[in-house]
Amino acid sequence: MVTNFTGLQPGQEAGEENNLVQQMQMVPALDAVQALASTTLHCVECQTMYPALEPVPRYRCDCDGVLDVETNFGDANLHEPQTRETTFFDDVDTLPSIGASWRQRFDERASSPPIWSISTDTNLLDASGVWRYRELIVPVPEKYVISRPEGNTTLYPVGMENCGMGRIGHRQIGVYAGLDRFFLKHEGENPTGSFKDRGMTVGVTMAHVMGAKAVACASTGNTSASLASYAAQAGMRGIVFLPAGNVAGGKLAQTLAYGATAVQIEGDFDDAMHLVEHVCNELGIYLLNSLNPFRVEGQKAIGFEILQQLDWQAPDWLVLPAGNLGNTSAIGKAFRQAYQLGIINSMPRIASIQAEGANPFYRSFMGKFAERHSVHAETVASAIKIGNPVSYTRARRVIEESDGIVASVSDAQILSAKAVIDRSGIGCEPASAATLAGIRQLVERGVIKHDERVVGVLTGTLLKDSKTGIPQDSGGIVVKPTIDAVRSILEAIEA
Ligand code: F0G
């Protein structure tokens, strides 16, 4: 399999004419290296620091730990350059004004999005729900940015109290959850149908900076569609590794239509993940799973955008589905940074929800994180069918520091919650419905209080996994084109 897409024949040496290995050598752009001079990667296990950009991209520490991006948020236009240490908690007197300046900056950018014509790169960046927060994402020169744009997804008020007159259907979600003030952030409204576009715009931008010719990921569907789209936009070769026979048809169709190469693995997502990391390191292909720390930086924008939509009033809880744990890490990090920069004045608690048959993080949480678990994953929620999450340590930190919680819900509970979201007219994919199933459970257990302000993340579109939890019976009733035929059907429905 590996041999096939390198273009090498067995026994052939790398370095010969026309082989892809040679084409795939990377050289980071000098101006980007300078722009990222004060950005580093640090190991979440042993704290070793590495430069953000090296000729051979680094996704793990020498100790094998995953890496986290550390950015110096000093900003010459607003304040004197500051290090993390001086920007954060110690400087309590100046913190409120620093936070206000950030809020004002982001609000100005959000208030004048270009609607009809996008004439400059700066406007394009402001129109993206990721690059609008660019100083807090990654300080890359604008000319390298690859953006659709993405983000700007709806935050639906769905609680029993905060749901307006025109949302009677949506209110059923609040009733089901048992919450008065409840919002759903629909990340399925991103360009390719999932939150993955937020991380992908940053990941592919970094691939562009690196001069990468090819990018790759392992995926249960959404990451592959997103990678394929952004790679096509950037003129790069996209290669995706999928668990054979276990990827939603629409996602595979998207991936192929965008021109990526799909490699089906005889194994599950965890096998594909293991393989792709090896393949990328061996062949000089840029890796775009959330193991890539820059993708996590992009996904932070979900958190920033939620805060901005709530007029910078932090919710009490943020609840999301958890598989590989990139999103838990990212949103938790966004809230931490927003809090440390004085942008918000309280930290939301994070609740990560796993499917019962794919709940290694939940098991670790129940054991007070004494042990890192892995399982053979089984669930109807294909996107979170992951047994050995890559971002375990990053996500563990988020749960611990936000006084968060990890919950586990059954497939039946996921499908029941999905039916409520679908019937409300909003709709989502099964993995996303774990959010509502988890919230309902946590409210019933008294962990989340009825009157707390809760935001749940719906991570993907209803159009994925369209055979799961959706009435399949007839695809509509076929009748003769007469008024009598229609009348008798409507009478039957009423009865
Ligand atoms: N929800 C959806 C819709 C997803 O596609 C994924 C991950 C998750 C939740 C889990 O997020 O891994 O950050 O905890 N999908 C990956 C993919 C695995 O390949 O599309 P996480």
Short mmCIF file of C-alpha atoms and ligand atoms in Angstrom, two decimals:
data_model
loop_
_atom_site.label_atom_id
_atom_site.label_comp_id
_atom_site.label_asym_id
_atom_site.label_seq_id
_atom_site.Cartn_x
_atom_site.Cartn_y
_atom_site.Cartn_z
CA MET A 1 0.00 0.00 0.00
CA VAL A 2 2.71 2.43 1.01
CA THR A 3 4.74 1.52 -2.05
CA ASN A 4 1.87 2.34 -4.35
CA PHE A 5 1.46 5.95 -3.64
CA THR A 6 5.14 6.76 -3.33
CA GLY A 7 5.42 5.81 -6.97
CA LEU A 8 8.37 3.58 -6.02
CA GLN A 9 8.64 0.03 -7.26
CA PRO A 10 9.93 -2.64 -4.89
CA GLY A 11 13.69 -2.25 -4.70
CA GLN A 12 13.69 1.17 -6.31
CA GLU A 13 15.64 3.83 -4.42
CA ALA A 14 14.24 7.18 -3.31
CA GLY A 15 15.85 10.07 -5.15
CA GLU A 16 15.23 8.83 -8.70
CA GLU A 17 13.43 10.92 -11.31
CA ASN A 18 9.69 11.33 -10.88
CA ASN A 19 9.36 9.75 -7.49
CA LEU A 20 7.04 11.47 -5.12
CA VAL A 21 9.35 11.14 -2.16
CA GLN A 22 11.72 13.59 -3.77
CA GLN A 23 8.88 15.92 -4.69
CA MET A 24 7.65 15.88 -1.14
CA GLN A 25 10.67 17.36 0.57
CA MET A 26 9.64 20.44 2.49
CA VAL A 27 11.32 23.80 2.98
CA PRO A 28 9.64 26.22 5.37
CA ALA A 29 9.27 29.77 3.99
CA LEU A 30 11.77 32.16 5.52
CA ASP A 31 9.33 34.97 6.25
CA ALA A 32 7.07 32.49 8.03
CA VAL A 33 9.99 31.16 10.07
CA GLN A 34 10.65 34.74 11.17
CA ALA A 35 6.95 35.43 11.90
CA LEU A 36 6.81 32.33 14.05
CA ALA A 37 10.11 32.97 15.80
CA SER A 38 8.46 33.38 19.18
CA THR A 39 6.05 30.50 18.67
CA THR A 40 7.23 27.16 19.99
CA LEU A 41 6.01 23.60 20.29
CA HIS A 42 6.16 22.14 23.74
CA CYS A 43 5.72 18.57 24.81
CA VAL A 44 2.69 18.03 27.02
CA GLU A 45 4.44 15.11 28.73
CA CYS A 46 7.99 16.30 29.44
CA GLN A 47 7.81 20.05 28.59
CA THR A 48 10.68 19.92 26.05
CA MET A 49 10.46 22.90 23.66
CA TYR A 50 10.98 22.83 19.89
CA PRO A 51 10.88 25.54 17.18
CA ALA A 52 7.48 25.90 15.50
CA LEU A 53 8.95 25.32 12.05
CA GLU A 54 11.67 22.86 11.16
CA PRO A 55 12.57 21.41 7.74
CA VAL A 56 11.18 18.08 8.89
CA PRO A 57 7.84 18.78 10.55
CA ARG A 58 7.58 17.49 14.07
CA TYR A 59 4.33 16.03 15.42
CA ARG A 60 5.70 14.40 18.55
CA CYS A 61 8.39 14.99 21.14
CA ASP A 62 11.43 12.73 21.23
CA CYS A 63 9.77 11.17 24.30
CA ASP A 64 6.76 10.37 22.07
CA GLY A 65 4.50 12.90 23.84
CA VAL A 66 2.17 15.08 21.75
CA LEU A 67 3.00 18.73 21.20
CA ASP A 68 1.17 21.93 21.99
CA VAL A 69 1.65 25.31 20.33
CA GLU A 70 2.88 28.08 22.63
CA THR A 71 2.39 31.57 21.28
CA ASN A 72 3.61 34.86 22.67
CA PHE A 73 0.54 37.09 22.57
CA GLY A 74 2.51 40.35 22.68
CA ASP A 75 0.90 42.84 20.30
CA ALA A 76 2.71 45.99 19.31
CA ASN A 77 -0.51 47.75 18.20
CA LEU A 78 -2.37 47.26 21.41
CA HIS A 79 0.13 46.75 24.17
CA GLU A 80 3.79 46.30 24.75
CA PRO A 81 4.87 42.81 23.74
CA GLN A 82 4.27 40.53 26.68
CA THR A 83 5.24 37.04 27.56
CA ARG A 84 2.75 34.49 28.83
CA GLU A 85 3.98 35.05 32.35
CA THR A 86 3.47 38.81 32.38
CA THR A 87 0.29 38.76 30.32
CA PHE A 88 -1.51 36.32 32.51
CA PHE A 89 -2.77 36.28 36.05
CA ASP A 90 0.04 38.29 37.68
CA ASP A 91 -0.94 41.46 35.88
CA VAL A 92 -4.42 41.76 37.35
CA ASP A 93 -4.60 45.57 37.14
CA THR A 94 -4.15 45.78 33.40
CA LEU A 95 -6.01 42.57 32.57
CA PRO A 96 -9.52 44.06 32.15
CA SER A 97 -8.26 46.67 29.68
CA ILE A 98 -6.21 44.10 27.79
CA GLY A 99 -9.30 41.90 27.56
CA ALA A 100 -11.45 44.84 26.40
CA SER A 101 -8.97 45.66 23.65
CA TRP A 102 -9.06 42.11 22.34
CA ARG A 103 -12.86 42.03 22.43
CA GLN A 104 -13.10 45.33 20.62
CA ARG A 105 -10.69 44.18 17.95
CA PHE A 106 -12.62 40.96 17.28
CA ASP A 107 -15.97 42.77 17.36
CA GLU A 108 -14.77 45.31 14.77
CA ARG A 109 -13.64 42.52 12.49
CA ALA A 110 -16.94 40.66 12.89
CA SER A 111 -19.08 43.73 12.32
CA SER A 112 -18.01 44.43 8.76
CA PRO A 113 -17.70 41.15 6.96
CA PRO A 114 -17.38 41.53 3.18
CA ILE A 115 -20.61 40.28 1.68
CA TRP A 116 -20.45 40.69 -2.09
CA SER A 117 -16.83 41.00 -3.03
CA ILE A 118 -13.67 39.89 -1.35
CA SER A 119 -11.01 42.14 -2.66
CA THR A 120 -8.13 41.90 -0.20
CA ASP A 121 -6.55 39.21 1.90
CA THR A 122 -7.23 41.19 5.06
CA ASN A 123 -10.96 41.18 4.38
CA LEU A 124 -10.83 37.50 3.64
CA LEU A 125 -9.19 36.85 6.99
CA ASP A 126 -11.81 38.92 8.84
CA ALA A 127 -14.59 36.99 7.09
CA SER A 128 -13.27 33.70 8.45
CA GLY A 129 -14.52 32.53 11.83
CA VAL A 130 -11.01 31.22 12.41
CA TRP A 131 -8.68 33.90 11.07
CA ARG A 132 -10.74 36.69 12.67
CA TYR A 133 -8.93 35.59 15.84
CA ARG A 134 -5.62 35.19 14.06
CA GLU A 135 -3.34 36.60 16.76
CA LEU A 136 -4.65 33.89 19.11
CA ILE A 137 -4.40 31.15 16.46
CA VAL A 138 -1.00 31.33 14.73
CA PRO A 139 0.93 34.42 13.60
CA VAL A 140 1.52 33.24 10.04
CA PRO A 141 1.99 35.82 7.23
CA GLU A 142 -1.39 36.43 5.59
CA LYS A 143 -0.25 35.51 2.10
CA TYR A 144 0.05 31.84 3.11
CA VAL A 145 -3.48 31.51 4.47
CA ILE A 146 -5.72 28.93 2.76
CA SER A 147 -9.29 29.72 3.75
CA ARG A 148 -12.74 28.98 2.23
CA PRO A 149 -13.59 30.95 4.55
CA GLU A 150 -14.93 28.80 7.39
CA GLY A 151 -16.67 29.21 10.73
CA ASN A 152 -19.42 31.78 11.34
CA THR A 153 -21.71 28.93 12.32
CA THR A 154 -25.04 29.44 14.07
CA LEU A 155 -25.44 29.40 17.83
CA TYR A 156 -29.09 28.30 18.19
CA PRO A 157 -30.93 29.31 21.36
CA VAL A 158 -32.80 26.11 22.25
CA GLY A 159 -33.47 26.33 26.01
CA MET A 160 -36.96 26.43 27.50
CA GLU A 161 -36.45 30.06 28.48
CA ASN A 162 -34.12 31.53 25.86
CA CYS A 163 -35.95 30.04 22.88
CA GLY A 164 -37.97 32.72 21.13
CA MET A 165 -41.50 32.57 19.70
CA GLY A 166 -40.22 31.68 16.25
CA ARG A 167 -38.42 28.60 17.54
CA ILE A 168 -41.16 26.47 19.01
CA GLY A 169 -39.68 23.36 17.37
CA HIS A 170 -36.21 24.10 18.69
CA ARG A 171 -37.60 24.47 22.20
CA GLN A 172 -38.22 20.71 22.27
CA ILE A 173 -34.47 20.30 22.59
CA GLY A 174 -34.45 22.41 25.75
CA VAL A 175 -37.36 20.41 27.12
CA TYR A 176 -35.53 17.14 26.37
CA ALA A 177 -32.36 18.41 28.05
CA GLY A 178 -34.23 19.95 30.99
CA LEU A 179 -32.47 23.29 30.56
CA ASP A 180 -33.76 26.86 30.62
CA ARG A 181 -30.80 28.60 29.01
CA PHE A 182 -29.29 26.38 26.41
CA PHE A 183 -27.55 26.96 23.07
CA LEU A 184 -26.42 24.60 20.33
CA LYS A 185 -23.42 25.61 18.22
CA HIS A 186 -23.80 23.91 14.85
CA GLU A 187 -20.38 23.18 13.44
CA GLY A 188 -22.00 21.08 10.73
CA GLU A 189 -22.62 24.42 8.99
CA ASN A 190 -18.94 24.69 8.06
CA PRO A 191 -18.07 24.49 4.32
CA THR A 192 -17.52 20.73 4.19
CA GLY A 193 -20.07 19.89 6.88
CA SER A 194 -18.07 19.59 10.10
CA PHE A 195 -15.92 21.42 12.62
CA LYS A 196 -12.85 19.90 10.94
CA ASP A 197 -12.66 22.87 8.56
CA ARG A 198 -11.56 25.07 11.45
CA GLY A 199 -8.46 23.03 12.09
CA MET A 200 -7.94 22.24 8.44
CA THR A 201 -7.65 25.87 7.30
CA VAL A 202 -4.77 26.25 9.76
CA GLY A 203 -3.26 22.85 9.04
CA VAL A 204 -3.22 23.35 5.27
CA THR A 205 -1.94 26.89 5.74
CA MET A 206 1.01 25.43 7.66
CA ALA A 207 1.49 22.83 4.91
CA HIS A 208 1.62 25.75 2.48
CA VAL A 209 4.19 27.52 4.65
CA MET A 210 6.22 24.29 4.67
CA GLY A 211 6.08 24.03 0.89
CA ALA A 212 4.41 20.62 1.23
CA LYS A 213 3.27 18.97 -1.98
CA ALA A 214 1.06 16.40 -0.29
CA VAL A 215 -0.99 16.18 2.88
CA ALA A 216 -2.55 13.15 4.55
CA CYS A 217 -4.80 12.07 7.38
CA ALA A 218 -6.58 9.09 8.86
CA SER A 219 -10.29 9.65 9.10
CA THR A 220 -13.73 8.33 9.90
CA GLY A 221 -15.04 10.66 7.19
CA ASN A 222 -15.21 14.30 8.19
CA THR A 223 -11.48 14.99 8.37
CA SER A 224 -10.99 13.38 4.98
CA ALA A 225 -13.63 15.54 3.27
CA SER A 226 -12.19 18.63 4.88
CA LEU A 227 -8.59 17.76 4.00
CA ALA A 228 -9.58 16.99 0.41
CA SER A 229 -11.30 20.33 -0.01
CA TYR A 230 -8.52 22.47 1.43
CA ALA A 231 -5.78 20.48 -0.28
CA ALA A 232 -7.56 21.00 -3.61
CA GLN A 233 -7.80 24.73 -2.95
CA ALA A 234 -4.08 24.88 -2.15
CA GLY A 235 -3.10 22.75 -5.16
CA MET A 236 -1.74 19.96 -3.00
CA ARG A 237 -2.19 16.22 -3.30
CA GLY A 238 -4.55 14.90 -0.62
CA ILE A 239 -4.26 11.32 0.67
CA VAL A 240 -6.71 9.93 3.17
CA PHE A 241 -6.63 6.65 5.10
CA LEU A 242 -10.04 5.28 5.92
CA PRO A 243 -11.27 2.24 7.85
CA ALA A 244 -12.47 0.05 4.97
CA GLY A 245 -16.23 -0.21 4.69
CA ASN A 246 -16.78 2.09 7.64
CA VAL A 247 -17.00 5.53 6.10
CA ALA A 248 -20.27 7.28 5.30
CA GLY A 249 -20.98 7.27 1.56
CA GLY A 250 -21.44 11.03 1.33
CA LYS A 251 -18.12 11.71 3.00
CA LEU A 252 -16.29 9.33 0.70
CA ALA A 253 -18.04 10.95 -2.26
CA GLN A 254 -16.94 14.41 -1.09
CA THR A 255 -13.37 13.24 -0.59
CA LEU A 256 -13.14 11.69 -4.05
CA ALA A 257 -14.95 14.57 -5.76
CA TYR A 258 -12.44 17.03 -4.33
CA GLY A 259 -9.75 14.89 -5.91
CA ALA A 260 -8.07 13.23 -2.95
CA THR A 261 -6.69 9.69 -3.05
CA ALA A 262 -8.61 7.42 -0.69
CA VAL A 263 -6.74 4.46 0.79
CA GLN A 264 -9.01 2.02 2.59
CA ILE A 265 -7.32 0.21 5.45
CA GLU A 266 -8.25 -3.28 6.54
CA GLY A 267 -8.67 -2.17 10.11
CA ASP A 268 -10.33 0.51 12.19
CA PHE A 269 -9.62 4.23 12.67
CA ASP A 270 -6.96 3.53 15.29
CA ASP A 271 -5.08 1.31 12.81
CA ALA A 272 -5.38 3.99 10.13
CA MET A 273 -4.12 6.63 12.53
CA HIS A 274 -1.10 4.55 13.47
CA LEU A 275 -0.30 3.92 9.80
CA VAL A 276 -0.67 7.50 8.57
CA GLU A 277 1.71 8.85 11.17
CA HIS A 278 4.31 6.35 10.07
CA VAL A 279 3.67 7.03 6.37
CA CYS A 280 3.94 10.80 6.76
CA ASN A 281 7.19 10.60 8.69
CA GLU A 282 8.71 8.16 6.20
CA LEU A 283 7.60 9.88 3.01
CA GLY A 284 7.71 13.56 3.82
CA ILE A 285 3.96 14.01 3.54
CA TYR A 286 2.48 16.67 5.80
CA LEU A 287 0.27 15.07 8.49
CA LEU A 288 -3.09 16.70 9.12
CA ASN A 289 -4.68 14.74 11.93
CA SER A 290 -5.19 16.55 15.22
CA LEU A 291 -1.85 15.08 16.26
CA ASN A 292 -0.64 18.06 14.23
CA PRO A 293 -0.62 20.79 16.91
CA PHE A 294 -1.57 23.56 14.47
CA ARG A 295 -4.89 21.91 13.69
CA VAL A 296 -5.78 22.15 17.35
CA GLU A 297 -5.00 25.89 17.20
CA GLY A 298 -7.60 26.32 14.44
CA GLN A 299 -10.24 24.40 16.35
CA LYS A 300 -9.79 26.82 19.26
CA ALA A 301 -11.80 29.24 17.13
CA ILE A 302 -14.99 27.30 17.95
CA GLY A 303 -14.47 28.47 21.53
CA PHE A 304 -13.66 32.07 20.59
CA GLU A 305 -16.64 32.32 18.27
CA ILE A 306 -19.03 30.95 20.92
CA LEU A 307 -17.75 33.53 23.41
CA GLN A 308 -18.15 36.33 20.87
CA GLN A 309 -21.70 35.20 20.00
CA LEU A 310 -22.51 35.28 23.72
CA ASP A 311 -21.17 38.84 23.88
CA TRP A 312 -18.12 37.55 25.75
CA GLN A 313 -20.19 36.23 28.68
CA ALA A 314 -18.73 32.78 29.31
CA PRO A 315 -21.30 29.97 29.64
CA ASP A 316 -21.30 27.77 32.73
CA TRP A 317 -20.81 24.60 30.66
CA LEU A 318 -19.50 23.63 27.27
CA VAL A 319 -20.47 20.11 26.23
CA LEU A 320 -19.12 18.22 23.21
CA PRO A 321 -18.66 14.72 21.76
CA ALA A 322 -15.24 13.19 22.33
CA GLY A 323 -13.36 10.73 20.13
CA ASN A 324 -9.73 11.47 19.36
CA LEU A 325 -10.01 14.36 21.86
CA GLY A 326 -8.63 17.09 19.58
CA ASN A 327 -11.73 19.21 20.02
CA THR A 328 -11.85 18.85 23.79
CA SER A 329 -8.21 19.99 23.87
CA ALA A 330 -8.82 22.85 21.48
CA ILE A 331 -11.95 24.38 22.99
CA GLY A 332 -10.56 23.98 26.49
CA LYS A 333 -7.37 25.73 25.44
CA ALA A 334 -9.35 28.56 23.84
CA PHE A 335 -11.27 29.18 27.04
CA ARG A 336 -8.11 29.02 29.10
CA GLN A 337 -6.38 31.58 26.88
CA ALA A 338 -9.45 33.84 26.75
CA TYR A 339 -9.57 33.76 30.53
CA GLN A 340 -5.87 34.38 30.91
CA LEU A 341 -6.00 37.33 28.53
CA GLY A 342 -8.93 38.90 30.39
CA ILE A 343 -11.30 38.38 27.45
CA ILE A 344 -13.74 36.52 29.73
CA ASN A 345 -13.87 36.59 33.50
CA SER A 346 -14.82 33.03 34.30
CA MET A 347 -13.84 29.61 32.96
CA PRO A 348 -16.61 27.41 31.58
CA ARG A 349 -16.63 23.81 32.77
CA ILE A 350 -16.08 21.31 29.97
CA ALA A 351 -18.04 18.08 29.64
CA SER A 352 -16.72 15.56 27.10
CA ILE A 353 -19.21 12.92 26.07
CA GLN A 354 -18.16 9.48 24.81
CA ALA A 355 -20.16 6.61 23.37
CA GLU A 356 -20.38 3.65 25.73
CA GLY A 357 -18.63 1.32 23.27
CA ALA A 358 -15.82 3.79 22.62
CA ASN A 359 -15.16 5.34 25.99
CA PRO A 360 -11.46 5.01 26.96
CA PHE A 361 -11.30 8.63 28.14
CA TYR A 362 -14.36 8.09 30.34
CA ARG A 363 -12.73 5.02 31.89
CA SER A 364 -9.60 7.00 32.66
CA PHE A 365 -11.66 9.83 34.12
CA MET A 366 -13.56 7.40 36.38
CA GLY A 367 -10.21 6.15 37.65
CA LYS A 368 -9.11 9.74 38.38
CA PHE A 369 -6.78 9.55 35.38
CA ALA A 370 -4.51 7.12 37.17
CA GLU A 371 -4.37 5.00 34.02
CA ARG A 372 -4.63 5.65 30.30
CA HIS A 373 -7.15 3.24 28.80
CA SER A 374 -7.68 2.05 25.26
CA VAL A 375 -10.57 -0.07 23.98
CA HIS A 376 -11.71 -1.79 20.80
CA ALA A 377 -14.29 0.77 19.71
CA GLU A 378 -17.88 -0.06 18.71
CA THR A 379 -20.67 2.49 18.34
CA VAL A 380 -23.25 3.71 15.83
CA ALA A 381 -21.66 7.14 16.12
CA SER A 382 -18.98 6.50 13.47
CA ALA A 383 -17.12 9.78 14.03
CA ILE A 384 -16.30 8.94 17.63
CA LYS A 385 -15.62 5.25 17.08
CA ILE A 386 -12.09 5.66 18.39
CA GLY A 387 -10.48 3.44 21.01
CA ASN A 388 -7.09 5.04 21.56
CA PRO A 389 -7.37 8.84 21.47
CA VAL A 390 -4.26 10.70 20.37
CA SER A 391 -4.92 13.89 22.34
CA TYR A 392 -5.44 12.13 25.69
CA THR A 393 -2.94 14.19 27.68
CA ARG A 394 -4.02 17.54 26.22
CA ALA A 395 -7.68 16.73 26.92
CA ARG A 396 -6.97 15.43 30.40
CA ARG A 397 -5.44 18.79 31.27
CA VAL A 398 -8.59 20.54 30.01
CA ILE A 399 -10.90 18.39 32.13
CA GLU A 400 -8.74 18.83 35.21
CA GLU A 401 -8.23 22.57 34.96
CA SER A 402 -11.82 23.40 34.00
CA ASP A 403 -13.25 21.24 36.79
CA GLY A 404 -14.81 19.35 33.93
CA ILE A 405 -16.35 15.93 33.57
CA VAL A 406 -16.37 13.01 31.15
CA ALA A 407 -19.64 11.13 30.62
CA SER A 408 -20.56 8.01 28.68
CA VAL A 409 -23.86 7.48 26.82
CA SER A 410 -25.33 4.43 25.11
CA ASP A 411 -26.05 4.17 21.39
CA ALA A 412 -29.77 4.11 22.21
CA GLN A 413 -29.42 7.40 24.09
CA ILE A 414 -27.45 8.91 21.19
CA LEU A 415 -30.12 7.91 18.68
CA SER A 416 -32.94 9.16 20.87
CA ALA A 417 -31.20 12.54 21.26
CA LYS A 418 -30.51 12.66 17.53
CA ALA A 419 -34.20 12.15 16.78
CA VAL A 420 -35.02 15.17 18.97
CA ILE A 421 -32.41 17.38 17.25
CA ASP A 422 -33.49 16.17 13.80
CA ARG A 423 -37.22 16.63 14.46
CA SER A 424 -36.59 20.16 15.75
CA GLY A 425 -35.47 21.08 12.25
CA ILE A 426 -31.81 21.56 13.18
CA GLY A 427 -30.46 18.05 12.61
CA CYS A 428 -27.00 16.58 13.11
CA GLU A 429 -24.93 13.44 12.62
CA PRO A 430 -25.06 10.69 15.28
CA ALA A 431 -21.75 11.61 16.95
CA SER A 432 -23.00 15.14 17.48
CA ALA A 433 -26.10 13.90 19.23
CA ALA A 434 -23.87 12.47 21.98
CA THR A 435 -23.74 16.07 23.16
CA LEU A 436 -27.47 16.23 23.87
CA ALA A 437 -27.58 12.70 25.26
CA GLY A 438 -24.74 13.64 27.62
CA ILE A 439 -26.39 16.90 28.69
CA ARG A 440 -29.66 15.12 29.46
CA GLN A 441 -27.80 12.58 31.57
CA LEU A 442 -25.79 15.25 33.42
CA VAL A 443 -28.92 17.31 34.14
CA GLU A 444 -30.69 14.19 35.43
CA ARG A 445 -27.72 13.44 37.66
CA GLY A 446 -27.81 17.01 39.00
CA VAL A 447 -24.28 17.74 37.73
CA ILE A 448 -25.58 20.45 35.39
CA LYS A 449 -28.25 22.60 37.08
CA HIS A 450 -31.48 23.50 35.25
CA ASP A 451 -30.76 27.21 35.31
CA GLU A 452 -27.09 27.05 34.27
CA ARG A 453 -26.11 28.49 30.90
CA VAL A 454 -25.03 25.62 28.69
CA VAL A 455 -23.57 25.49 25.19
CA GLY A 456 -23.54 22.16 23.37
CA VAL A 457 -21.50 21.61 20.22
CA LEU A 458 -23.02 19.79 17.25
CA THR A 459 -19.94 18.73 15.35
CA GLY A 460 -21.28 17.52 12.01
CA THR A 461 -24.09 17.67 9.48
CA LEU A 462 -27.23 15.53 9.36
CA LEU A 463 -26.20 14.45 5.88
CA LYS A 464 -23.43 12.23 7.23
CA ASP A 465 -24.35 8.68 8.33
CA SER A 466 -27.72 9.24 6.71
CA LYS A 467 -28.70 5.61 7.25
CA THR A 468 -28.31 5.84 11.02
CA GLY A 469 -31.26 6.94 13.12
CA ILE A 470 -33.24 8.36 10.21
CA PRO A 471 -36.58 6.86 9.11
CA GLN A 472 -35.70 4.76 6.07
CA ASP A 473 -39.04 3.10 5.44
CA SER A 474 -40.34 4.38 2.15
CA GLY A 475 -38.56 7.56 1.25
CA GLY A 476 -42.00 9.18 0.95
CA ILE A 477 -45.37 7.88 -0.13
CA VAL A 478 -46.07 7.37 -3.84
CA VAL A 479 -49.62 8.30 -4.96
CA LYS A 480 -51.59 9.11 -8.05
CA PRO A 481 -51.50 12.86 -8.82
CA THR A 482 -55.06 13.50 -7.65
CA ILE A 483 -56.48 15.55 -4.80
CA ASP A 484 -58.42 12.53 -3.53
CA ALA A 485 -55.28 10.44 -3.25
CA VAL A 486 -53.54 13.18 -1.24
CA ARG A 487 -56.60 13.71 0.95
CA SER A 488 -56.75 10.03 1.89
CA ILE A 489 -53.08 9.99 2.81
CA LEU A 490 -53.39 13.06 5.00
CA GLU A 491 -56.42 11.51 6.70
CA ALA A 492 -54.40 8.37 7.37
CA ILE A 493 -51.59 10.44 8.93
CA GLU A 494 -54.05 12.35 11.13
CA ALA A 495 -55.71 9.13 12.33
N1 F0G B 1 -17.79 14.73 15.92
C1 F0G B 1 -17.56 14.58 14.61
C2 F0G B 1 -18.64 14.91 13.65
C3 F0G B 1 -16.30 14.11 14.16
O1 F0G B 1 -16.10 13.97 12.86
C4 F0G B 1 -15.31 13.77 15.11
C5 F0G B 1 -14.03 13.25 14.68
C6 F0G B 1 -15.62 13.96 16.46
C7 F0G B 1 -16.86 14.44 16.84
C8 F0G B 1 -14.63 13.67 17.52
O2 F0G B 1 -13.79 14.77 17.70
O3 F0G B 1 -11.68 13.53 17.69
O4 F0G B 1 -11.75 15.93 18.29
O5 F0G B 1 -12.68 14.22 19.82
N2 F0G B 1 -13.86 12.78 13.54
C9 F0G B 1 -12.58 12.34 13.02
C10 F0G B 1 -12.64 12.21 11.51
C11 F0G B 1 -12.04 11.17 13.68
O6 F0G B 1 -11.85 11.47 10.95
O7 F0G B 1 -13.43 12.90 10.87
P1 F0G B 1 -12.38 14.60 18.42
#
